[in-house]
Coordinates of C-alpha atoms in Angstrom, one line a residue:
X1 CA -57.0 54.4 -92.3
X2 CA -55.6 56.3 -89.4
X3 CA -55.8 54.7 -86.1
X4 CA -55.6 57.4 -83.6
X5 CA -54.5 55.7 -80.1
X6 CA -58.4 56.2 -78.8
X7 CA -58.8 53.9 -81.7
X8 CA -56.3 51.4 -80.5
X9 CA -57.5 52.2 -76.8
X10 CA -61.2 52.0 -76.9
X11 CA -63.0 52.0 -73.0
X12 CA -65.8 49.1 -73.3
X13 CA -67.1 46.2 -71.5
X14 CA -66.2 42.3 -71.3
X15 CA -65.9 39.5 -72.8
X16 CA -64.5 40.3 -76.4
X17 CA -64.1 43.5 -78.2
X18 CA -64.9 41.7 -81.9
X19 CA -68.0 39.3 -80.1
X20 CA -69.3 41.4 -77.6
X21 CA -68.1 45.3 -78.2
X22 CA -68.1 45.0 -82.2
X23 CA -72.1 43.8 -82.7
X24 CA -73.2 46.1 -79.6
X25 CA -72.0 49.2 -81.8
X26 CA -73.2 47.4 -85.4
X27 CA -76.8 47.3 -84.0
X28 CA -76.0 50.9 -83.3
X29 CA -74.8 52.1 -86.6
X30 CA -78.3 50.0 -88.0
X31 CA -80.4 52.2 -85.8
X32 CA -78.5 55.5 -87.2
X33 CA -78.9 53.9 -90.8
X34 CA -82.8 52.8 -90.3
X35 CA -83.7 56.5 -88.9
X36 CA -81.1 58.8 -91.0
X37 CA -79.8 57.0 -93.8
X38 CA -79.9 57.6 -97.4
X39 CA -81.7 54.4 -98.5
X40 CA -84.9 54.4 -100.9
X41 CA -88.2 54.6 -98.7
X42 CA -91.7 53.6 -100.1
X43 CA -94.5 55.8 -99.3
X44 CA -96.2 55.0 -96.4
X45 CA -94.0 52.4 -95.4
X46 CA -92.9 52.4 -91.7
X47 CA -90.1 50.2 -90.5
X48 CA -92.1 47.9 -87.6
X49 CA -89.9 45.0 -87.0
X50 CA -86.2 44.5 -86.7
X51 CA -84.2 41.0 -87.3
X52 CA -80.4 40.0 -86.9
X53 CA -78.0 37.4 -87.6
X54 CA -75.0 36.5 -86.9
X55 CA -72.5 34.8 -88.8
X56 CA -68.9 32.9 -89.4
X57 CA -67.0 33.1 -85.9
X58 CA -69.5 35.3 -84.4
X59 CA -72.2 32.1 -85.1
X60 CA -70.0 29.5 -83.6
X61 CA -69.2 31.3 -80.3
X62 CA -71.5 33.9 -80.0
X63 CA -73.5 32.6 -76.8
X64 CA -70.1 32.2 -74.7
X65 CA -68.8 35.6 -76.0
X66 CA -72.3 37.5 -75.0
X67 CA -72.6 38.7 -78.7
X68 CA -76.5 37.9 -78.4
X69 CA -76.6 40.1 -75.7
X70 CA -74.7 42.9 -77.4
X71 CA -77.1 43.0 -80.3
X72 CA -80.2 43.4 -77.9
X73 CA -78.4 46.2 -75.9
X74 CA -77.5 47.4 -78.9
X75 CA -80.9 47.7 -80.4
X76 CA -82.1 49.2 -77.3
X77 CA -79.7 52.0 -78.0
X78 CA -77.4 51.2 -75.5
X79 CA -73.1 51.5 -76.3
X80 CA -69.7 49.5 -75.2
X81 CA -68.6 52.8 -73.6
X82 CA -71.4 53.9 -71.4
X83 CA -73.8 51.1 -71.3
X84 CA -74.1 50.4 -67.1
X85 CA -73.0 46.9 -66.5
X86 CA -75.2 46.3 -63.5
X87 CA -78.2 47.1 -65.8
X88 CA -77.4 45.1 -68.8
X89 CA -79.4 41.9 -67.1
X90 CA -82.5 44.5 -66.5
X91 CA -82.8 45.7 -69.6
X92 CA -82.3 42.3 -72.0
X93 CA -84.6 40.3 -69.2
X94 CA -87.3 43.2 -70.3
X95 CA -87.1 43.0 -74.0
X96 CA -87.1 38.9 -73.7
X97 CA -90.3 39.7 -72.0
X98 CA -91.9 42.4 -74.5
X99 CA -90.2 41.6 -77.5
X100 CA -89.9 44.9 -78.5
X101 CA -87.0 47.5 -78.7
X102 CA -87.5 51.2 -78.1
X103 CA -84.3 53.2 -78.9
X104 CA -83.9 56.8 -78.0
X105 CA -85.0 58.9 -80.8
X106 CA -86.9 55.7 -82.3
X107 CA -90.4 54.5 -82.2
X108 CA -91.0 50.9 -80.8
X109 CA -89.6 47.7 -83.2
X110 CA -90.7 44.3 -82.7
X111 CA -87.7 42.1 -81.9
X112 CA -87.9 39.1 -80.3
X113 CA -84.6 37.4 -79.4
X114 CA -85.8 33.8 -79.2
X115 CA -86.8 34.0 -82.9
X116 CA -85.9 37.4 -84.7
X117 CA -82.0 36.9 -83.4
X118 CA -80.7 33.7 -85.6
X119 CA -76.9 32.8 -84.8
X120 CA -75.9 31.0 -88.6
X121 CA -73.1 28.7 -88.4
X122 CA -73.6 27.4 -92.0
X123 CA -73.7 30.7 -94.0
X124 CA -70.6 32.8 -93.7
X125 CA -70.6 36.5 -94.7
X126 CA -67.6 37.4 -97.5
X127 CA -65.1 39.6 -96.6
X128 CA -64.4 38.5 -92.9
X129 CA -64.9 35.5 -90.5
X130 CA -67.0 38.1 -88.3
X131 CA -69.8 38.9 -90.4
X132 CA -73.9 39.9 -88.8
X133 CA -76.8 41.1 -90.9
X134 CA -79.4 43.6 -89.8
X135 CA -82.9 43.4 -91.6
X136 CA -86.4 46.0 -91.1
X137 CA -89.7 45.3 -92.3
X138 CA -92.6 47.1 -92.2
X139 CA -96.1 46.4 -90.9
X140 CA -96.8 43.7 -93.7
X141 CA -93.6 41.6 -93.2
X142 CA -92.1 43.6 -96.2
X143 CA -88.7 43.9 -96.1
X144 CA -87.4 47.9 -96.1
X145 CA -83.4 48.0 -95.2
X146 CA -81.1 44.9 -94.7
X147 CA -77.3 46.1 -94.2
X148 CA -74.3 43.7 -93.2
X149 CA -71.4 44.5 -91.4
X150 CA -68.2 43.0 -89.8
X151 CA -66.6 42.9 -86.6
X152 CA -62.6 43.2 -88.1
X153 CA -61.2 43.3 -84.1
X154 CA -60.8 45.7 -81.1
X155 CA -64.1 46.9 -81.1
X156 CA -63.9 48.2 -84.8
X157 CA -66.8 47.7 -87.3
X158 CA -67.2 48.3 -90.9
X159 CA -69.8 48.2 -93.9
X160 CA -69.5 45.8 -96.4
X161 CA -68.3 48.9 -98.8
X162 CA -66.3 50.2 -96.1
X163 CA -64.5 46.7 -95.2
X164 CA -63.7 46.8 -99.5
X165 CA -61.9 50.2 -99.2
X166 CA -60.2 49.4 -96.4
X167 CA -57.8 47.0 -98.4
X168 CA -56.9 50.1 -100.5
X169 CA -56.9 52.1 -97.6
X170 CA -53.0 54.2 -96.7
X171 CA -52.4 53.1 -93.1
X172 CA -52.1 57.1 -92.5
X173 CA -53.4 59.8 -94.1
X174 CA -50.8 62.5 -95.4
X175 CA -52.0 65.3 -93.6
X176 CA -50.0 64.7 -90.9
X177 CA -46.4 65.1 -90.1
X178 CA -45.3 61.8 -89.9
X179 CA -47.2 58.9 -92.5
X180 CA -45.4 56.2 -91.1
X181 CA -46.9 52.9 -92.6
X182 CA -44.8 50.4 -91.6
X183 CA -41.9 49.9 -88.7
X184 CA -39.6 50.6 -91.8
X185 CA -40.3 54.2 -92.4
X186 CA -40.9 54.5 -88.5
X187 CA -37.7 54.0 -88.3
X188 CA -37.0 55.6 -91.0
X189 CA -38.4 59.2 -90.0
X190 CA -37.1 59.0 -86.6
X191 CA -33.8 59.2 -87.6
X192 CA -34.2 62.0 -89.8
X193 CA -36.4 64.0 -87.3
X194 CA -34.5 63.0 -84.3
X195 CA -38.0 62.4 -82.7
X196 CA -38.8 59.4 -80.6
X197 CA -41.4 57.2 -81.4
X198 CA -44.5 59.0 -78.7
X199 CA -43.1 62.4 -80.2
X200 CA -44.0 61.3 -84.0
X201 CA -47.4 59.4 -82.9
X202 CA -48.3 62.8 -80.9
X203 CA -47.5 65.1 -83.4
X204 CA -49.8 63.2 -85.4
X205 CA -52.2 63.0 -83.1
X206 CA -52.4 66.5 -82.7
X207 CA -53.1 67.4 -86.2
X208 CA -56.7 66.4 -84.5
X209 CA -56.6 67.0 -80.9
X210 CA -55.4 69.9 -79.1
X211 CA -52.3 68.3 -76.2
X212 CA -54.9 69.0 -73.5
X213 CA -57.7 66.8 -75.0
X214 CA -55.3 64.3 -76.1
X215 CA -53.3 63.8 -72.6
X216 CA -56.7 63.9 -70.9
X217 CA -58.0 61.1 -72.9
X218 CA -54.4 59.3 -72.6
X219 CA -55.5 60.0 -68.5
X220 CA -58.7 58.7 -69.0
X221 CA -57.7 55.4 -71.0
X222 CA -55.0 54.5 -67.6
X223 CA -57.6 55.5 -65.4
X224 CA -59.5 53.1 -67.0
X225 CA -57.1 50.1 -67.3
X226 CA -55.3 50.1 -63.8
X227 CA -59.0 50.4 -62.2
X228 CA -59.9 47.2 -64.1
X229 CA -56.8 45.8 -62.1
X230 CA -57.9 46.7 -58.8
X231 CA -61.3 45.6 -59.6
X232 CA -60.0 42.3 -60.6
X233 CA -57.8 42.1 -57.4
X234 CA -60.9 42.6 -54.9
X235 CA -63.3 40.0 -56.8
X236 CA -64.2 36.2 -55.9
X237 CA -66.3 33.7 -56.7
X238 CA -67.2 31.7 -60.4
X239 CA -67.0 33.6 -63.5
X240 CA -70.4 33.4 -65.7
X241 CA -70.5 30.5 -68.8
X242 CA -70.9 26.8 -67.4
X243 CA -67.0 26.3 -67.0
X244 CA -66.9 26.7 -63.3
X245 CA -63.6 28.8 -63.5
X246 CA -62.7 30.5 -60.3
X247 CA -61.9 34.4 -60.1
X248 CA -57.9 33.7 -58.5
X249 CA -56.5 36.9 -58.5
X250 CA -58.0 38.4 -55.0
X251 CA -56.2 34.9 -53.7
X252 CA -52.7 35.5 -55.4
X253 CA -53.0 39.6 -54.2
X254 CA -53.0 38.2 -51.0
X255 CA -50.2 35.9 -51.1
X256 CA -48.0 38.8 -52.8
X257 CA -49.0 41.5 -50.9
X258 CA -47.9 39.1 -47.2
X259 CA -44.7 39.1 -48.6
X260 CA -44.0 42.0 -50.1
X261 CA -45.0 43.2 -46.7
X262 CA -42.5 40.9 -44.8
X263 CA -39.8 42.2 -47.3
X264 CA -39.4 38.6 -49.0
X265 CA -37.0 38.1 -51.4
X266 CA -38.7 35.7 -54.5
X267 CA -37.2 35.6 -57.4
X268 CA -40.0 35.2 -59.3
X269 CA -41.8 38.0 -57.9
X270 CA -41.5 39.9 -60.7
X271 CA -43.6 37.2 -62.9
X272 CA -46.0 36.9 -60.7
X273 CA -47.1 40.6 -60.1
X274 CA -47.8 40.6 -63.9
X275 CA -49.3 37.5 -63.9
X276 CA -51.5 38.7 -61.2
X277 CA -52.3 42.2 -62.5
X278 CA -53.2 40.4 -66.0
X279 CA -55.5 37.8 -64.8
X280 CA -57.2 40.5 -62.9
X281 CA -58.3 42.6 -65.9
X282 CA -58.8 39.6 -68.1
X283 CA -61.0 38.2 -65.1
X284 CA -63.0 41.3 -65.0
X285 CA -63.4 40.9 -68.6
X286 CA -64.5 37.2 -68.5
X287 CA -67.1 38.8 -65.9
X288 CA -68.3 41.4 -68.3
X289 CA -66.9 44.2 -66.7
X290 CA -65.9 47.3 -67.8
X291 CA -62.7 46.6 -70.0
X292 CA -60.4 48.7 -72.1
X293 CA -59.5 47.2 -75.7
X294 CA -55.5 46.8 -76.1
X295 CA -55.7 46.0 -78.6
X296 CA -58.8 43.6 -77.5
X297 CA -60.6 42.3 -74.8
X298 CA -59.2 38.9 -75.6
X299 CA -56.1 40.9 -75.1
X300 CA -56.5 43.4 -72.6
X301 CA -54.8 42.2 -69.6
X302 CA -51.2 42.4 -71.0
X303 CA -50.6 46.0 -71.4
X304 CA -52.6 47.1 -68.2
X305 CA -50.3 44.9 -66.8
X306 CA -47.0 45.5 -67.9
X307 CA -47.6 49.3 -67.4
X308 CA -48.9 48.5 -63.9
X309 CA -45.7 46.5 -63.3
X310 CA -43.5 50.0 -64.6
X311 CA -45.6 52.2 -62.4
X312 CA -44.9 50.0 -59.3
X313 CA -41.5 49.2 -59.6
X314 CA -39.4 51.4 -62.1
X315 CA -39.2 54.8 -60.6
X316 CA -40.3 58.1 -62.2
X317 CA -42.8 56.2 -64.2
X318 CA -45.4 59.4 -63.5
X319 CA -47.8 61.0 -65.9
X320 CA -45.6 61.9 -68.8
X321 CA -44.0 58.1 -68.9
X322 CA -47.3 56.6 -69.5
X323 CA -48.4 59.3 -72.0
X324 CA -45.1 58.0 -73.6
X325 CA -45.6 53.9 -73.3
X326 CA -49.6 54.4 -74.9
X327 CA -48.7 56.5 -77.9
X328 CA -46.0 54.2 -78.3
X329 CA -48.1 50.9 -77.9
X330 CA -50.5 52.5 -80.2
X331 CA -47.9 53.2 -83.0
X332 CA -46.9 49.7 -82.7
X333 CA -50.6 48.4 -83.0
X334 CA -51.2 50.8 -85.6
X335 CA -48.8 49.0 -88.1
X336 CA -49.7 45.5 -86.3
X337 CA -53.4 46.4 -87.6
X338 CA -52.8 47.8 -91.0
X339 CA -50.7 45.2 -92.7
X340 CA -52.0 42.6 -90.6
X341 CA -54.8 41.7 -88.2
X342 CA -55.4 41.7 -84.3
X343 CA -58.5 39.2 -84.5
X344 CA -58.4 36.6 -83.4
X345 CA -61.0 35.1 -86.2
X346 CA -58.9 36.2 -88.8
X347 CA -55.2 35.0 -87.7
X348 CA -55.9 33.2 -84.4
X349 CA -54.5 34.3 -81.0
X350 CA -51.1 35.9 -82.3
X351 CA -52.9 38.4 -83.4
X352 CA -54.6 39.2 -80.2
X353 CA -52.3 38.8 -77.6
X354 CA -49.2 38.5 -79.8
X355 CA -50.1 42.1 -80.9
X356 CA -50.8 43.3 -77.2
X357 CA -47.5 41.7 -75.8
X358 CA -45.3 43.6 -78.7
X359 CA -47.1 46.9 -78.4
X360 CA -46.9 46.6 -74.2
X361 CA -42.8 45.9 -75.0
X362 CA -42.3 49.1 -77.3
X363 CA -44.2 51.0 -74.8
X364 CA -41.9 49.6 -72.0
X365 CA -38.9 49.8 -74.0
X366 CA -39.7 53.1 -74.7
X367 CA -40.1 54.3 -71.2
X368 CA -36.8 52.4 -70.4
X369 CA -35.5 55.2 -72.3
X370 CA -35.0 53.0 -75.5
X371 CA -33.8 54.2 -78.8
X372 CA -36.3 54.0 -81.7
X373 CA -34.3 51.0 -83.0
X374 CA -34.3 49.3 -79.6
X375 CA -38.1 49.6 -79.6
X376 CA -38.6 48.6 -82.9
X377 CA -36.6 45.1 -81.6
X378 CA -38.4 44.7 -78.0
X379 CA -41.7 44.4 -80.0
X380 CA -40.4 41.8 -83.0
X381 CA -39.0 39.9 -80.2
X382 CA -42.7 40.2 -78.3
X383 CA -44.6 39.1 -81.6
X384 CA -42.3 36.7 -82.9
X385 CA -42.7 34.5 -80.1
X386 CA -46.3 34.0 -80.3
X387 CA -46.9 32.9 -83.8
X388 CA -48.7 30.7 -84.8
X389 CA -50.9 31.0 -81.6
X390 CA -54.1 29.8 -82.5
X391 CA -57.5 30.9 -80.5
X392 CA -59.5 27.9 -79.2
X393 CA -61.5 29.4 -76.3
X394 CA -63.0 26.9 -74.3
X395 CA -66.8 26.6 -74.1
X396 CA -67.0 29.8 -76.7
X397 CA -65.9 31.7 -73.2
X398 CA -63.1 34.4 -73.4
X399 CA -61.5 32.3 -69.8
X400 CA -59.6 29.1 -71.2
X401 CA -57.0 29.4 -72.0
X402 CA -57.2 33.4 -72.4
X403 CA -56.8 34.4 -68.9
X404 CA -53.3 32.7 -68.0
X405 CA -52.1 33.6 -71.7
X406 CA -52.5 37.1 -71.0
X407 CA -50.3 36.7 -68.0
X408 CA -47.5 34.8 -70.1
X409 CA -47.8 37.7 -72.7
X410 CA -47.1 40.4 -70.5
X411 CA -44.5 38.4 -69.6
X412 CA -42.8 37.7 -72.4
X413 CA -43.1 41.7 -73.5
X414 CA -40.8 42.8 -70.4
X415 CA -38.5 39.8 -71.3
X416 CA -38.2 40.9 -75.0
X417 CA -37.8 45.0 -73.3
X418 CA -35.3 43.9 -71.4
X419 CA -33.0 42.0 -74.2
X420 CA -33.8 44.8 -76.2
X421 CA -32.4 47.0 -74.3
X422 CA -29.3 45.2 -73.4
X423 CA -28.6 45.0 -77.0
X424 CA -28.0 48.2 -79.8
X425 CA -31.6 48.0 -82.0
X426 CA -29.1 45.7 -84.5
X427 CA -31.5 42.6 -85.3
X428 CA -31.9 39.9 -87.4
X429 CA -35.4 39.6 -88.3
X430 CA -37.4 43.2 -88.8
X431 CA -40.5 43.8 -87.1
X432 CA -42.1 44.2 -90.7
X433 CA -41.3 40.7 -91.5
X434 CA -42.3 39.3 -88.2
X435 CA -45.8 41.1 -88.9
X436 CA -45.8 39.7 -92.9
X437 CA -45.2 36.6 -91.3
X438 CA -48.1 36.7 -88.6
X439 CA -50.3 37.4 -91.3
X440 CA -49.7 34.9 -93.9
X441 CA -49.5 32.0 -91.3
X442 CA -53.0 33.3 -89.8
X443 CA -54.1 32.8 -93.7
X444 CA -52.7 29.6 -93.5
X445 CA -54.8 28.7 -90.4
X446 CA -57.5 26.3 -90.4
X447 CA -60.7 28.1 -89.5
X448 CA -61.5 25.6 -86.8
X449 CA -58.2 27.3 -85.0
X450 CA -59.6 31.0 -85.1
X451 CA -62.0 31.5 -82.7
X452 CA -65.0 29.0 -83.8
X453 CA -63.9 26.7 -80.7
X454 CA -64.2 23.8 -83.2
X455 CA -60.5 22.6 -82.3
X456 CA -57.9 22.7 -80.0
X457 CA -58.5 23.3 -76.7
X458 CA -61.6 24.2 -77.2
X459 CA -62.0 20.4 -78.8
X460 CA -60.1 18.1 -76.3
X461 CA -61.1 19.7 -72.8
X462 CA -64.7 19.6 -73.6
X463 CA -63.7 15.6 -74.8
X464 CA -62.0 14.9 -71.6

């Protein structure tokens, strides 16, 4: 499976690429299916009505990750990428009203959310915690197409067949010029090419892409995150869910921005410019807005922020040294991916933000002008030091604890850039086993830890 960096970097919208961004696009692919696919069609028999349900994880904490929501904008024929935020209300208030769905290029489906969309908590799909069914029946209640699928992380969704071949799958194909599949022969092929890491992942990317349509969409994907930032930094007021949380960022801008302009010295000013320019995106997340996955929206705040934090106070970080920290963040969450996870229903939060703070310190690393080998450390150091992170969102709502644990893992990404590069790329534990390890612990995790809010914080705030 090769995971080109507009994989890895997908532009979407809040609060969770798996919950929200995942079944948005599965009603989509159901739509293409029910109109173009290849599946045995009885004469005379129209598709009239459309059901859906969702199961495992997406069950559990559907309502406070908007994944009901997704499916009916999703149904209408709307996508993560372009669907307009400030319409999304309009359009779900008017099917709840019609109970029908009329897709572009469709005729009109009966689908009533109260009763045709069921969230199952007791019936788990096999093959991942992140499983949804889509069903149509003609005019008789017979049933014409039913096809599941599964939300796997960052925005990414497969078939049942597709999900099967996917453990088979070569994390590259061997078309292009460098197959890395691992950090090991990464490594490996750097040496004997003499290439750095964003040289390999853009000659590989350019087996597909001409440079101009791959640096424009690299353009496109920063234009995207660091106007999330200052989106986040300009909004107030109580994010949607029941929790009551307060938007702080706006707040903590201001308190920043007064003494950078007085020329402060803060030792901890540092910490608390990424802090701020995490919880802004993850904010705007929380808030539905328009997000870019990195690897996820549970995620997305930590390398928006990190590469913020370059472009503000490292000088010469200009076009080229962002091209640079994305295709090296993307190689990084490339192997993360393939002989791991990033969802957080499958290995709990390491694999969200413990993926996002390892990718955001090779791409910082790498833009620190960091060997392959030094790069390779900054992001085992990043991952290591969340595992065993488990994902208990409060209330089913991407905001506690995921907000502030953004900010601590863009954090802890320029901590583990900055020992790496103090040190020679000579480390103990490889960034291979660090990822084998991520992925047999998130095995080992009780479900109730992995994004079904049925433990953890999720548990005891709601208790207290």
């Amino acid at each position: 499976m090769f995971l080109s960096v507009f994989d890895v970097f997908k532009i979407g919208i809040g609060p969770s690429s798996s919950h929200t961004m995942g079944p948005m696009s599965a009603a989509g692919r159901f739509l293409g299916e029910l109109r173009d696919g290849n599946w045995p069609r009885a004469r005379q028999a129209r598709p009239a009505a459309i059901t859906a349900s969702l199961h495992g994880s997406l069950a559990f904490t559907g309502l406070g990750h908007g994944s009901d929501r997704a499916v009916i904008l999703g149904l209408a024929g709307e996508n993560p990428r372009d669907v307009d935020p400030d319409r999304m209300d309009a359009i779900i208030a008017e099917i709840r009203d019609s109970g029908r769905v009329t897709p572009p290029g469709h005729p009109s489906y009966r689908f009533r959310p109260a009763v045709d969309l069921v969230l199952d908590t007791s019936t788990p799909l096999p093959g991942h915690p992140n499983g949804m069914q889509f069903c149509a029946w003609d005019t008789d209640g017979q049933l014409l197409l039913r096809r599941s699928y599964f939300s796997i992380g960052g925005g990414f969704v497969l078939s049942s067949d597709e999900l099967a071949a996917l453990k088979d799958a070569p994390a590259i194909p061997h078309d292009v010029p460098w197959p890395f599949a691992n950090a090991a022969e990464m490594l490996d092929m750097a040496k004997r090419s003499g290439l750095s890491i964003a040289a390999m992942k853009r000659a590989n990317e350019e087996v597909r892409l001409s440079r101009r349509k791959l640096d424009d969409g690299l353009d496109a994907i920063w234009t995207a995150m660091s106007g999330c930032i200052d989106r986040g930094l300009v909004q107030d007021g109580q994010l949607p869910g029941g929790l009551k949380v307060r938007r702080r960022a706006k707040a903590l801008h201001r308190q920043l921005a007064e003494k950078w302009q007085r020329n402060e010295i803060d030792p901890l000013m540092g910490n608390d410019w990424l802090s701020l320019f995490a919880m802004a995106v993850n904010e705007e997340n929380a808030a539905g807005g328009r997000v870019v996955t990195a690897p996820t929206n549970g995620a997305a705040g930590v390398i928006p922020a990190v590469l913020r934090y370059a472009v503000q106070f490292q000088a010469g970080t200009g076009p080229a040294a962002i091209h640079d920290f994305l295709l090296t963040a993307a190689a990084v969450g490339g192997i993360i991916k393939h002989n791991a996870s990033i969802s957080g229903a499958e290995v709990g939060c390491q694999g969200e933000v413990g993926s996002a703070s390892a990718m955001a310190a090779a791409g910082l690393c790498a833009i620190m002008g960091g060997t392959p080998e030094q790069i390779e450390n900054a992001a085992e150091i990043a991952l290591e030091h969340h595992l065993g992170m488990t994902c208990d969102p409060v209330g089913g709502l991407v905001q506690i604890p995921c907000i502030e644990r953004n900010a601590f893992g863009a954090v802890k990404a320029v901590t583990a850039a900055s020992l790496a590069m103090k040190g020679d790329g000579i480390h103990a534990v490889p960034l291979d086993a660090c990822v084998e390890t991520m992925r047999q612990t998130g095995s080992d995790m009780s479900e109730k830890y992995k994004e079904t809010s049925q433990g953890g914080l999720a548990v005891n705030v709601v208790a207290c």
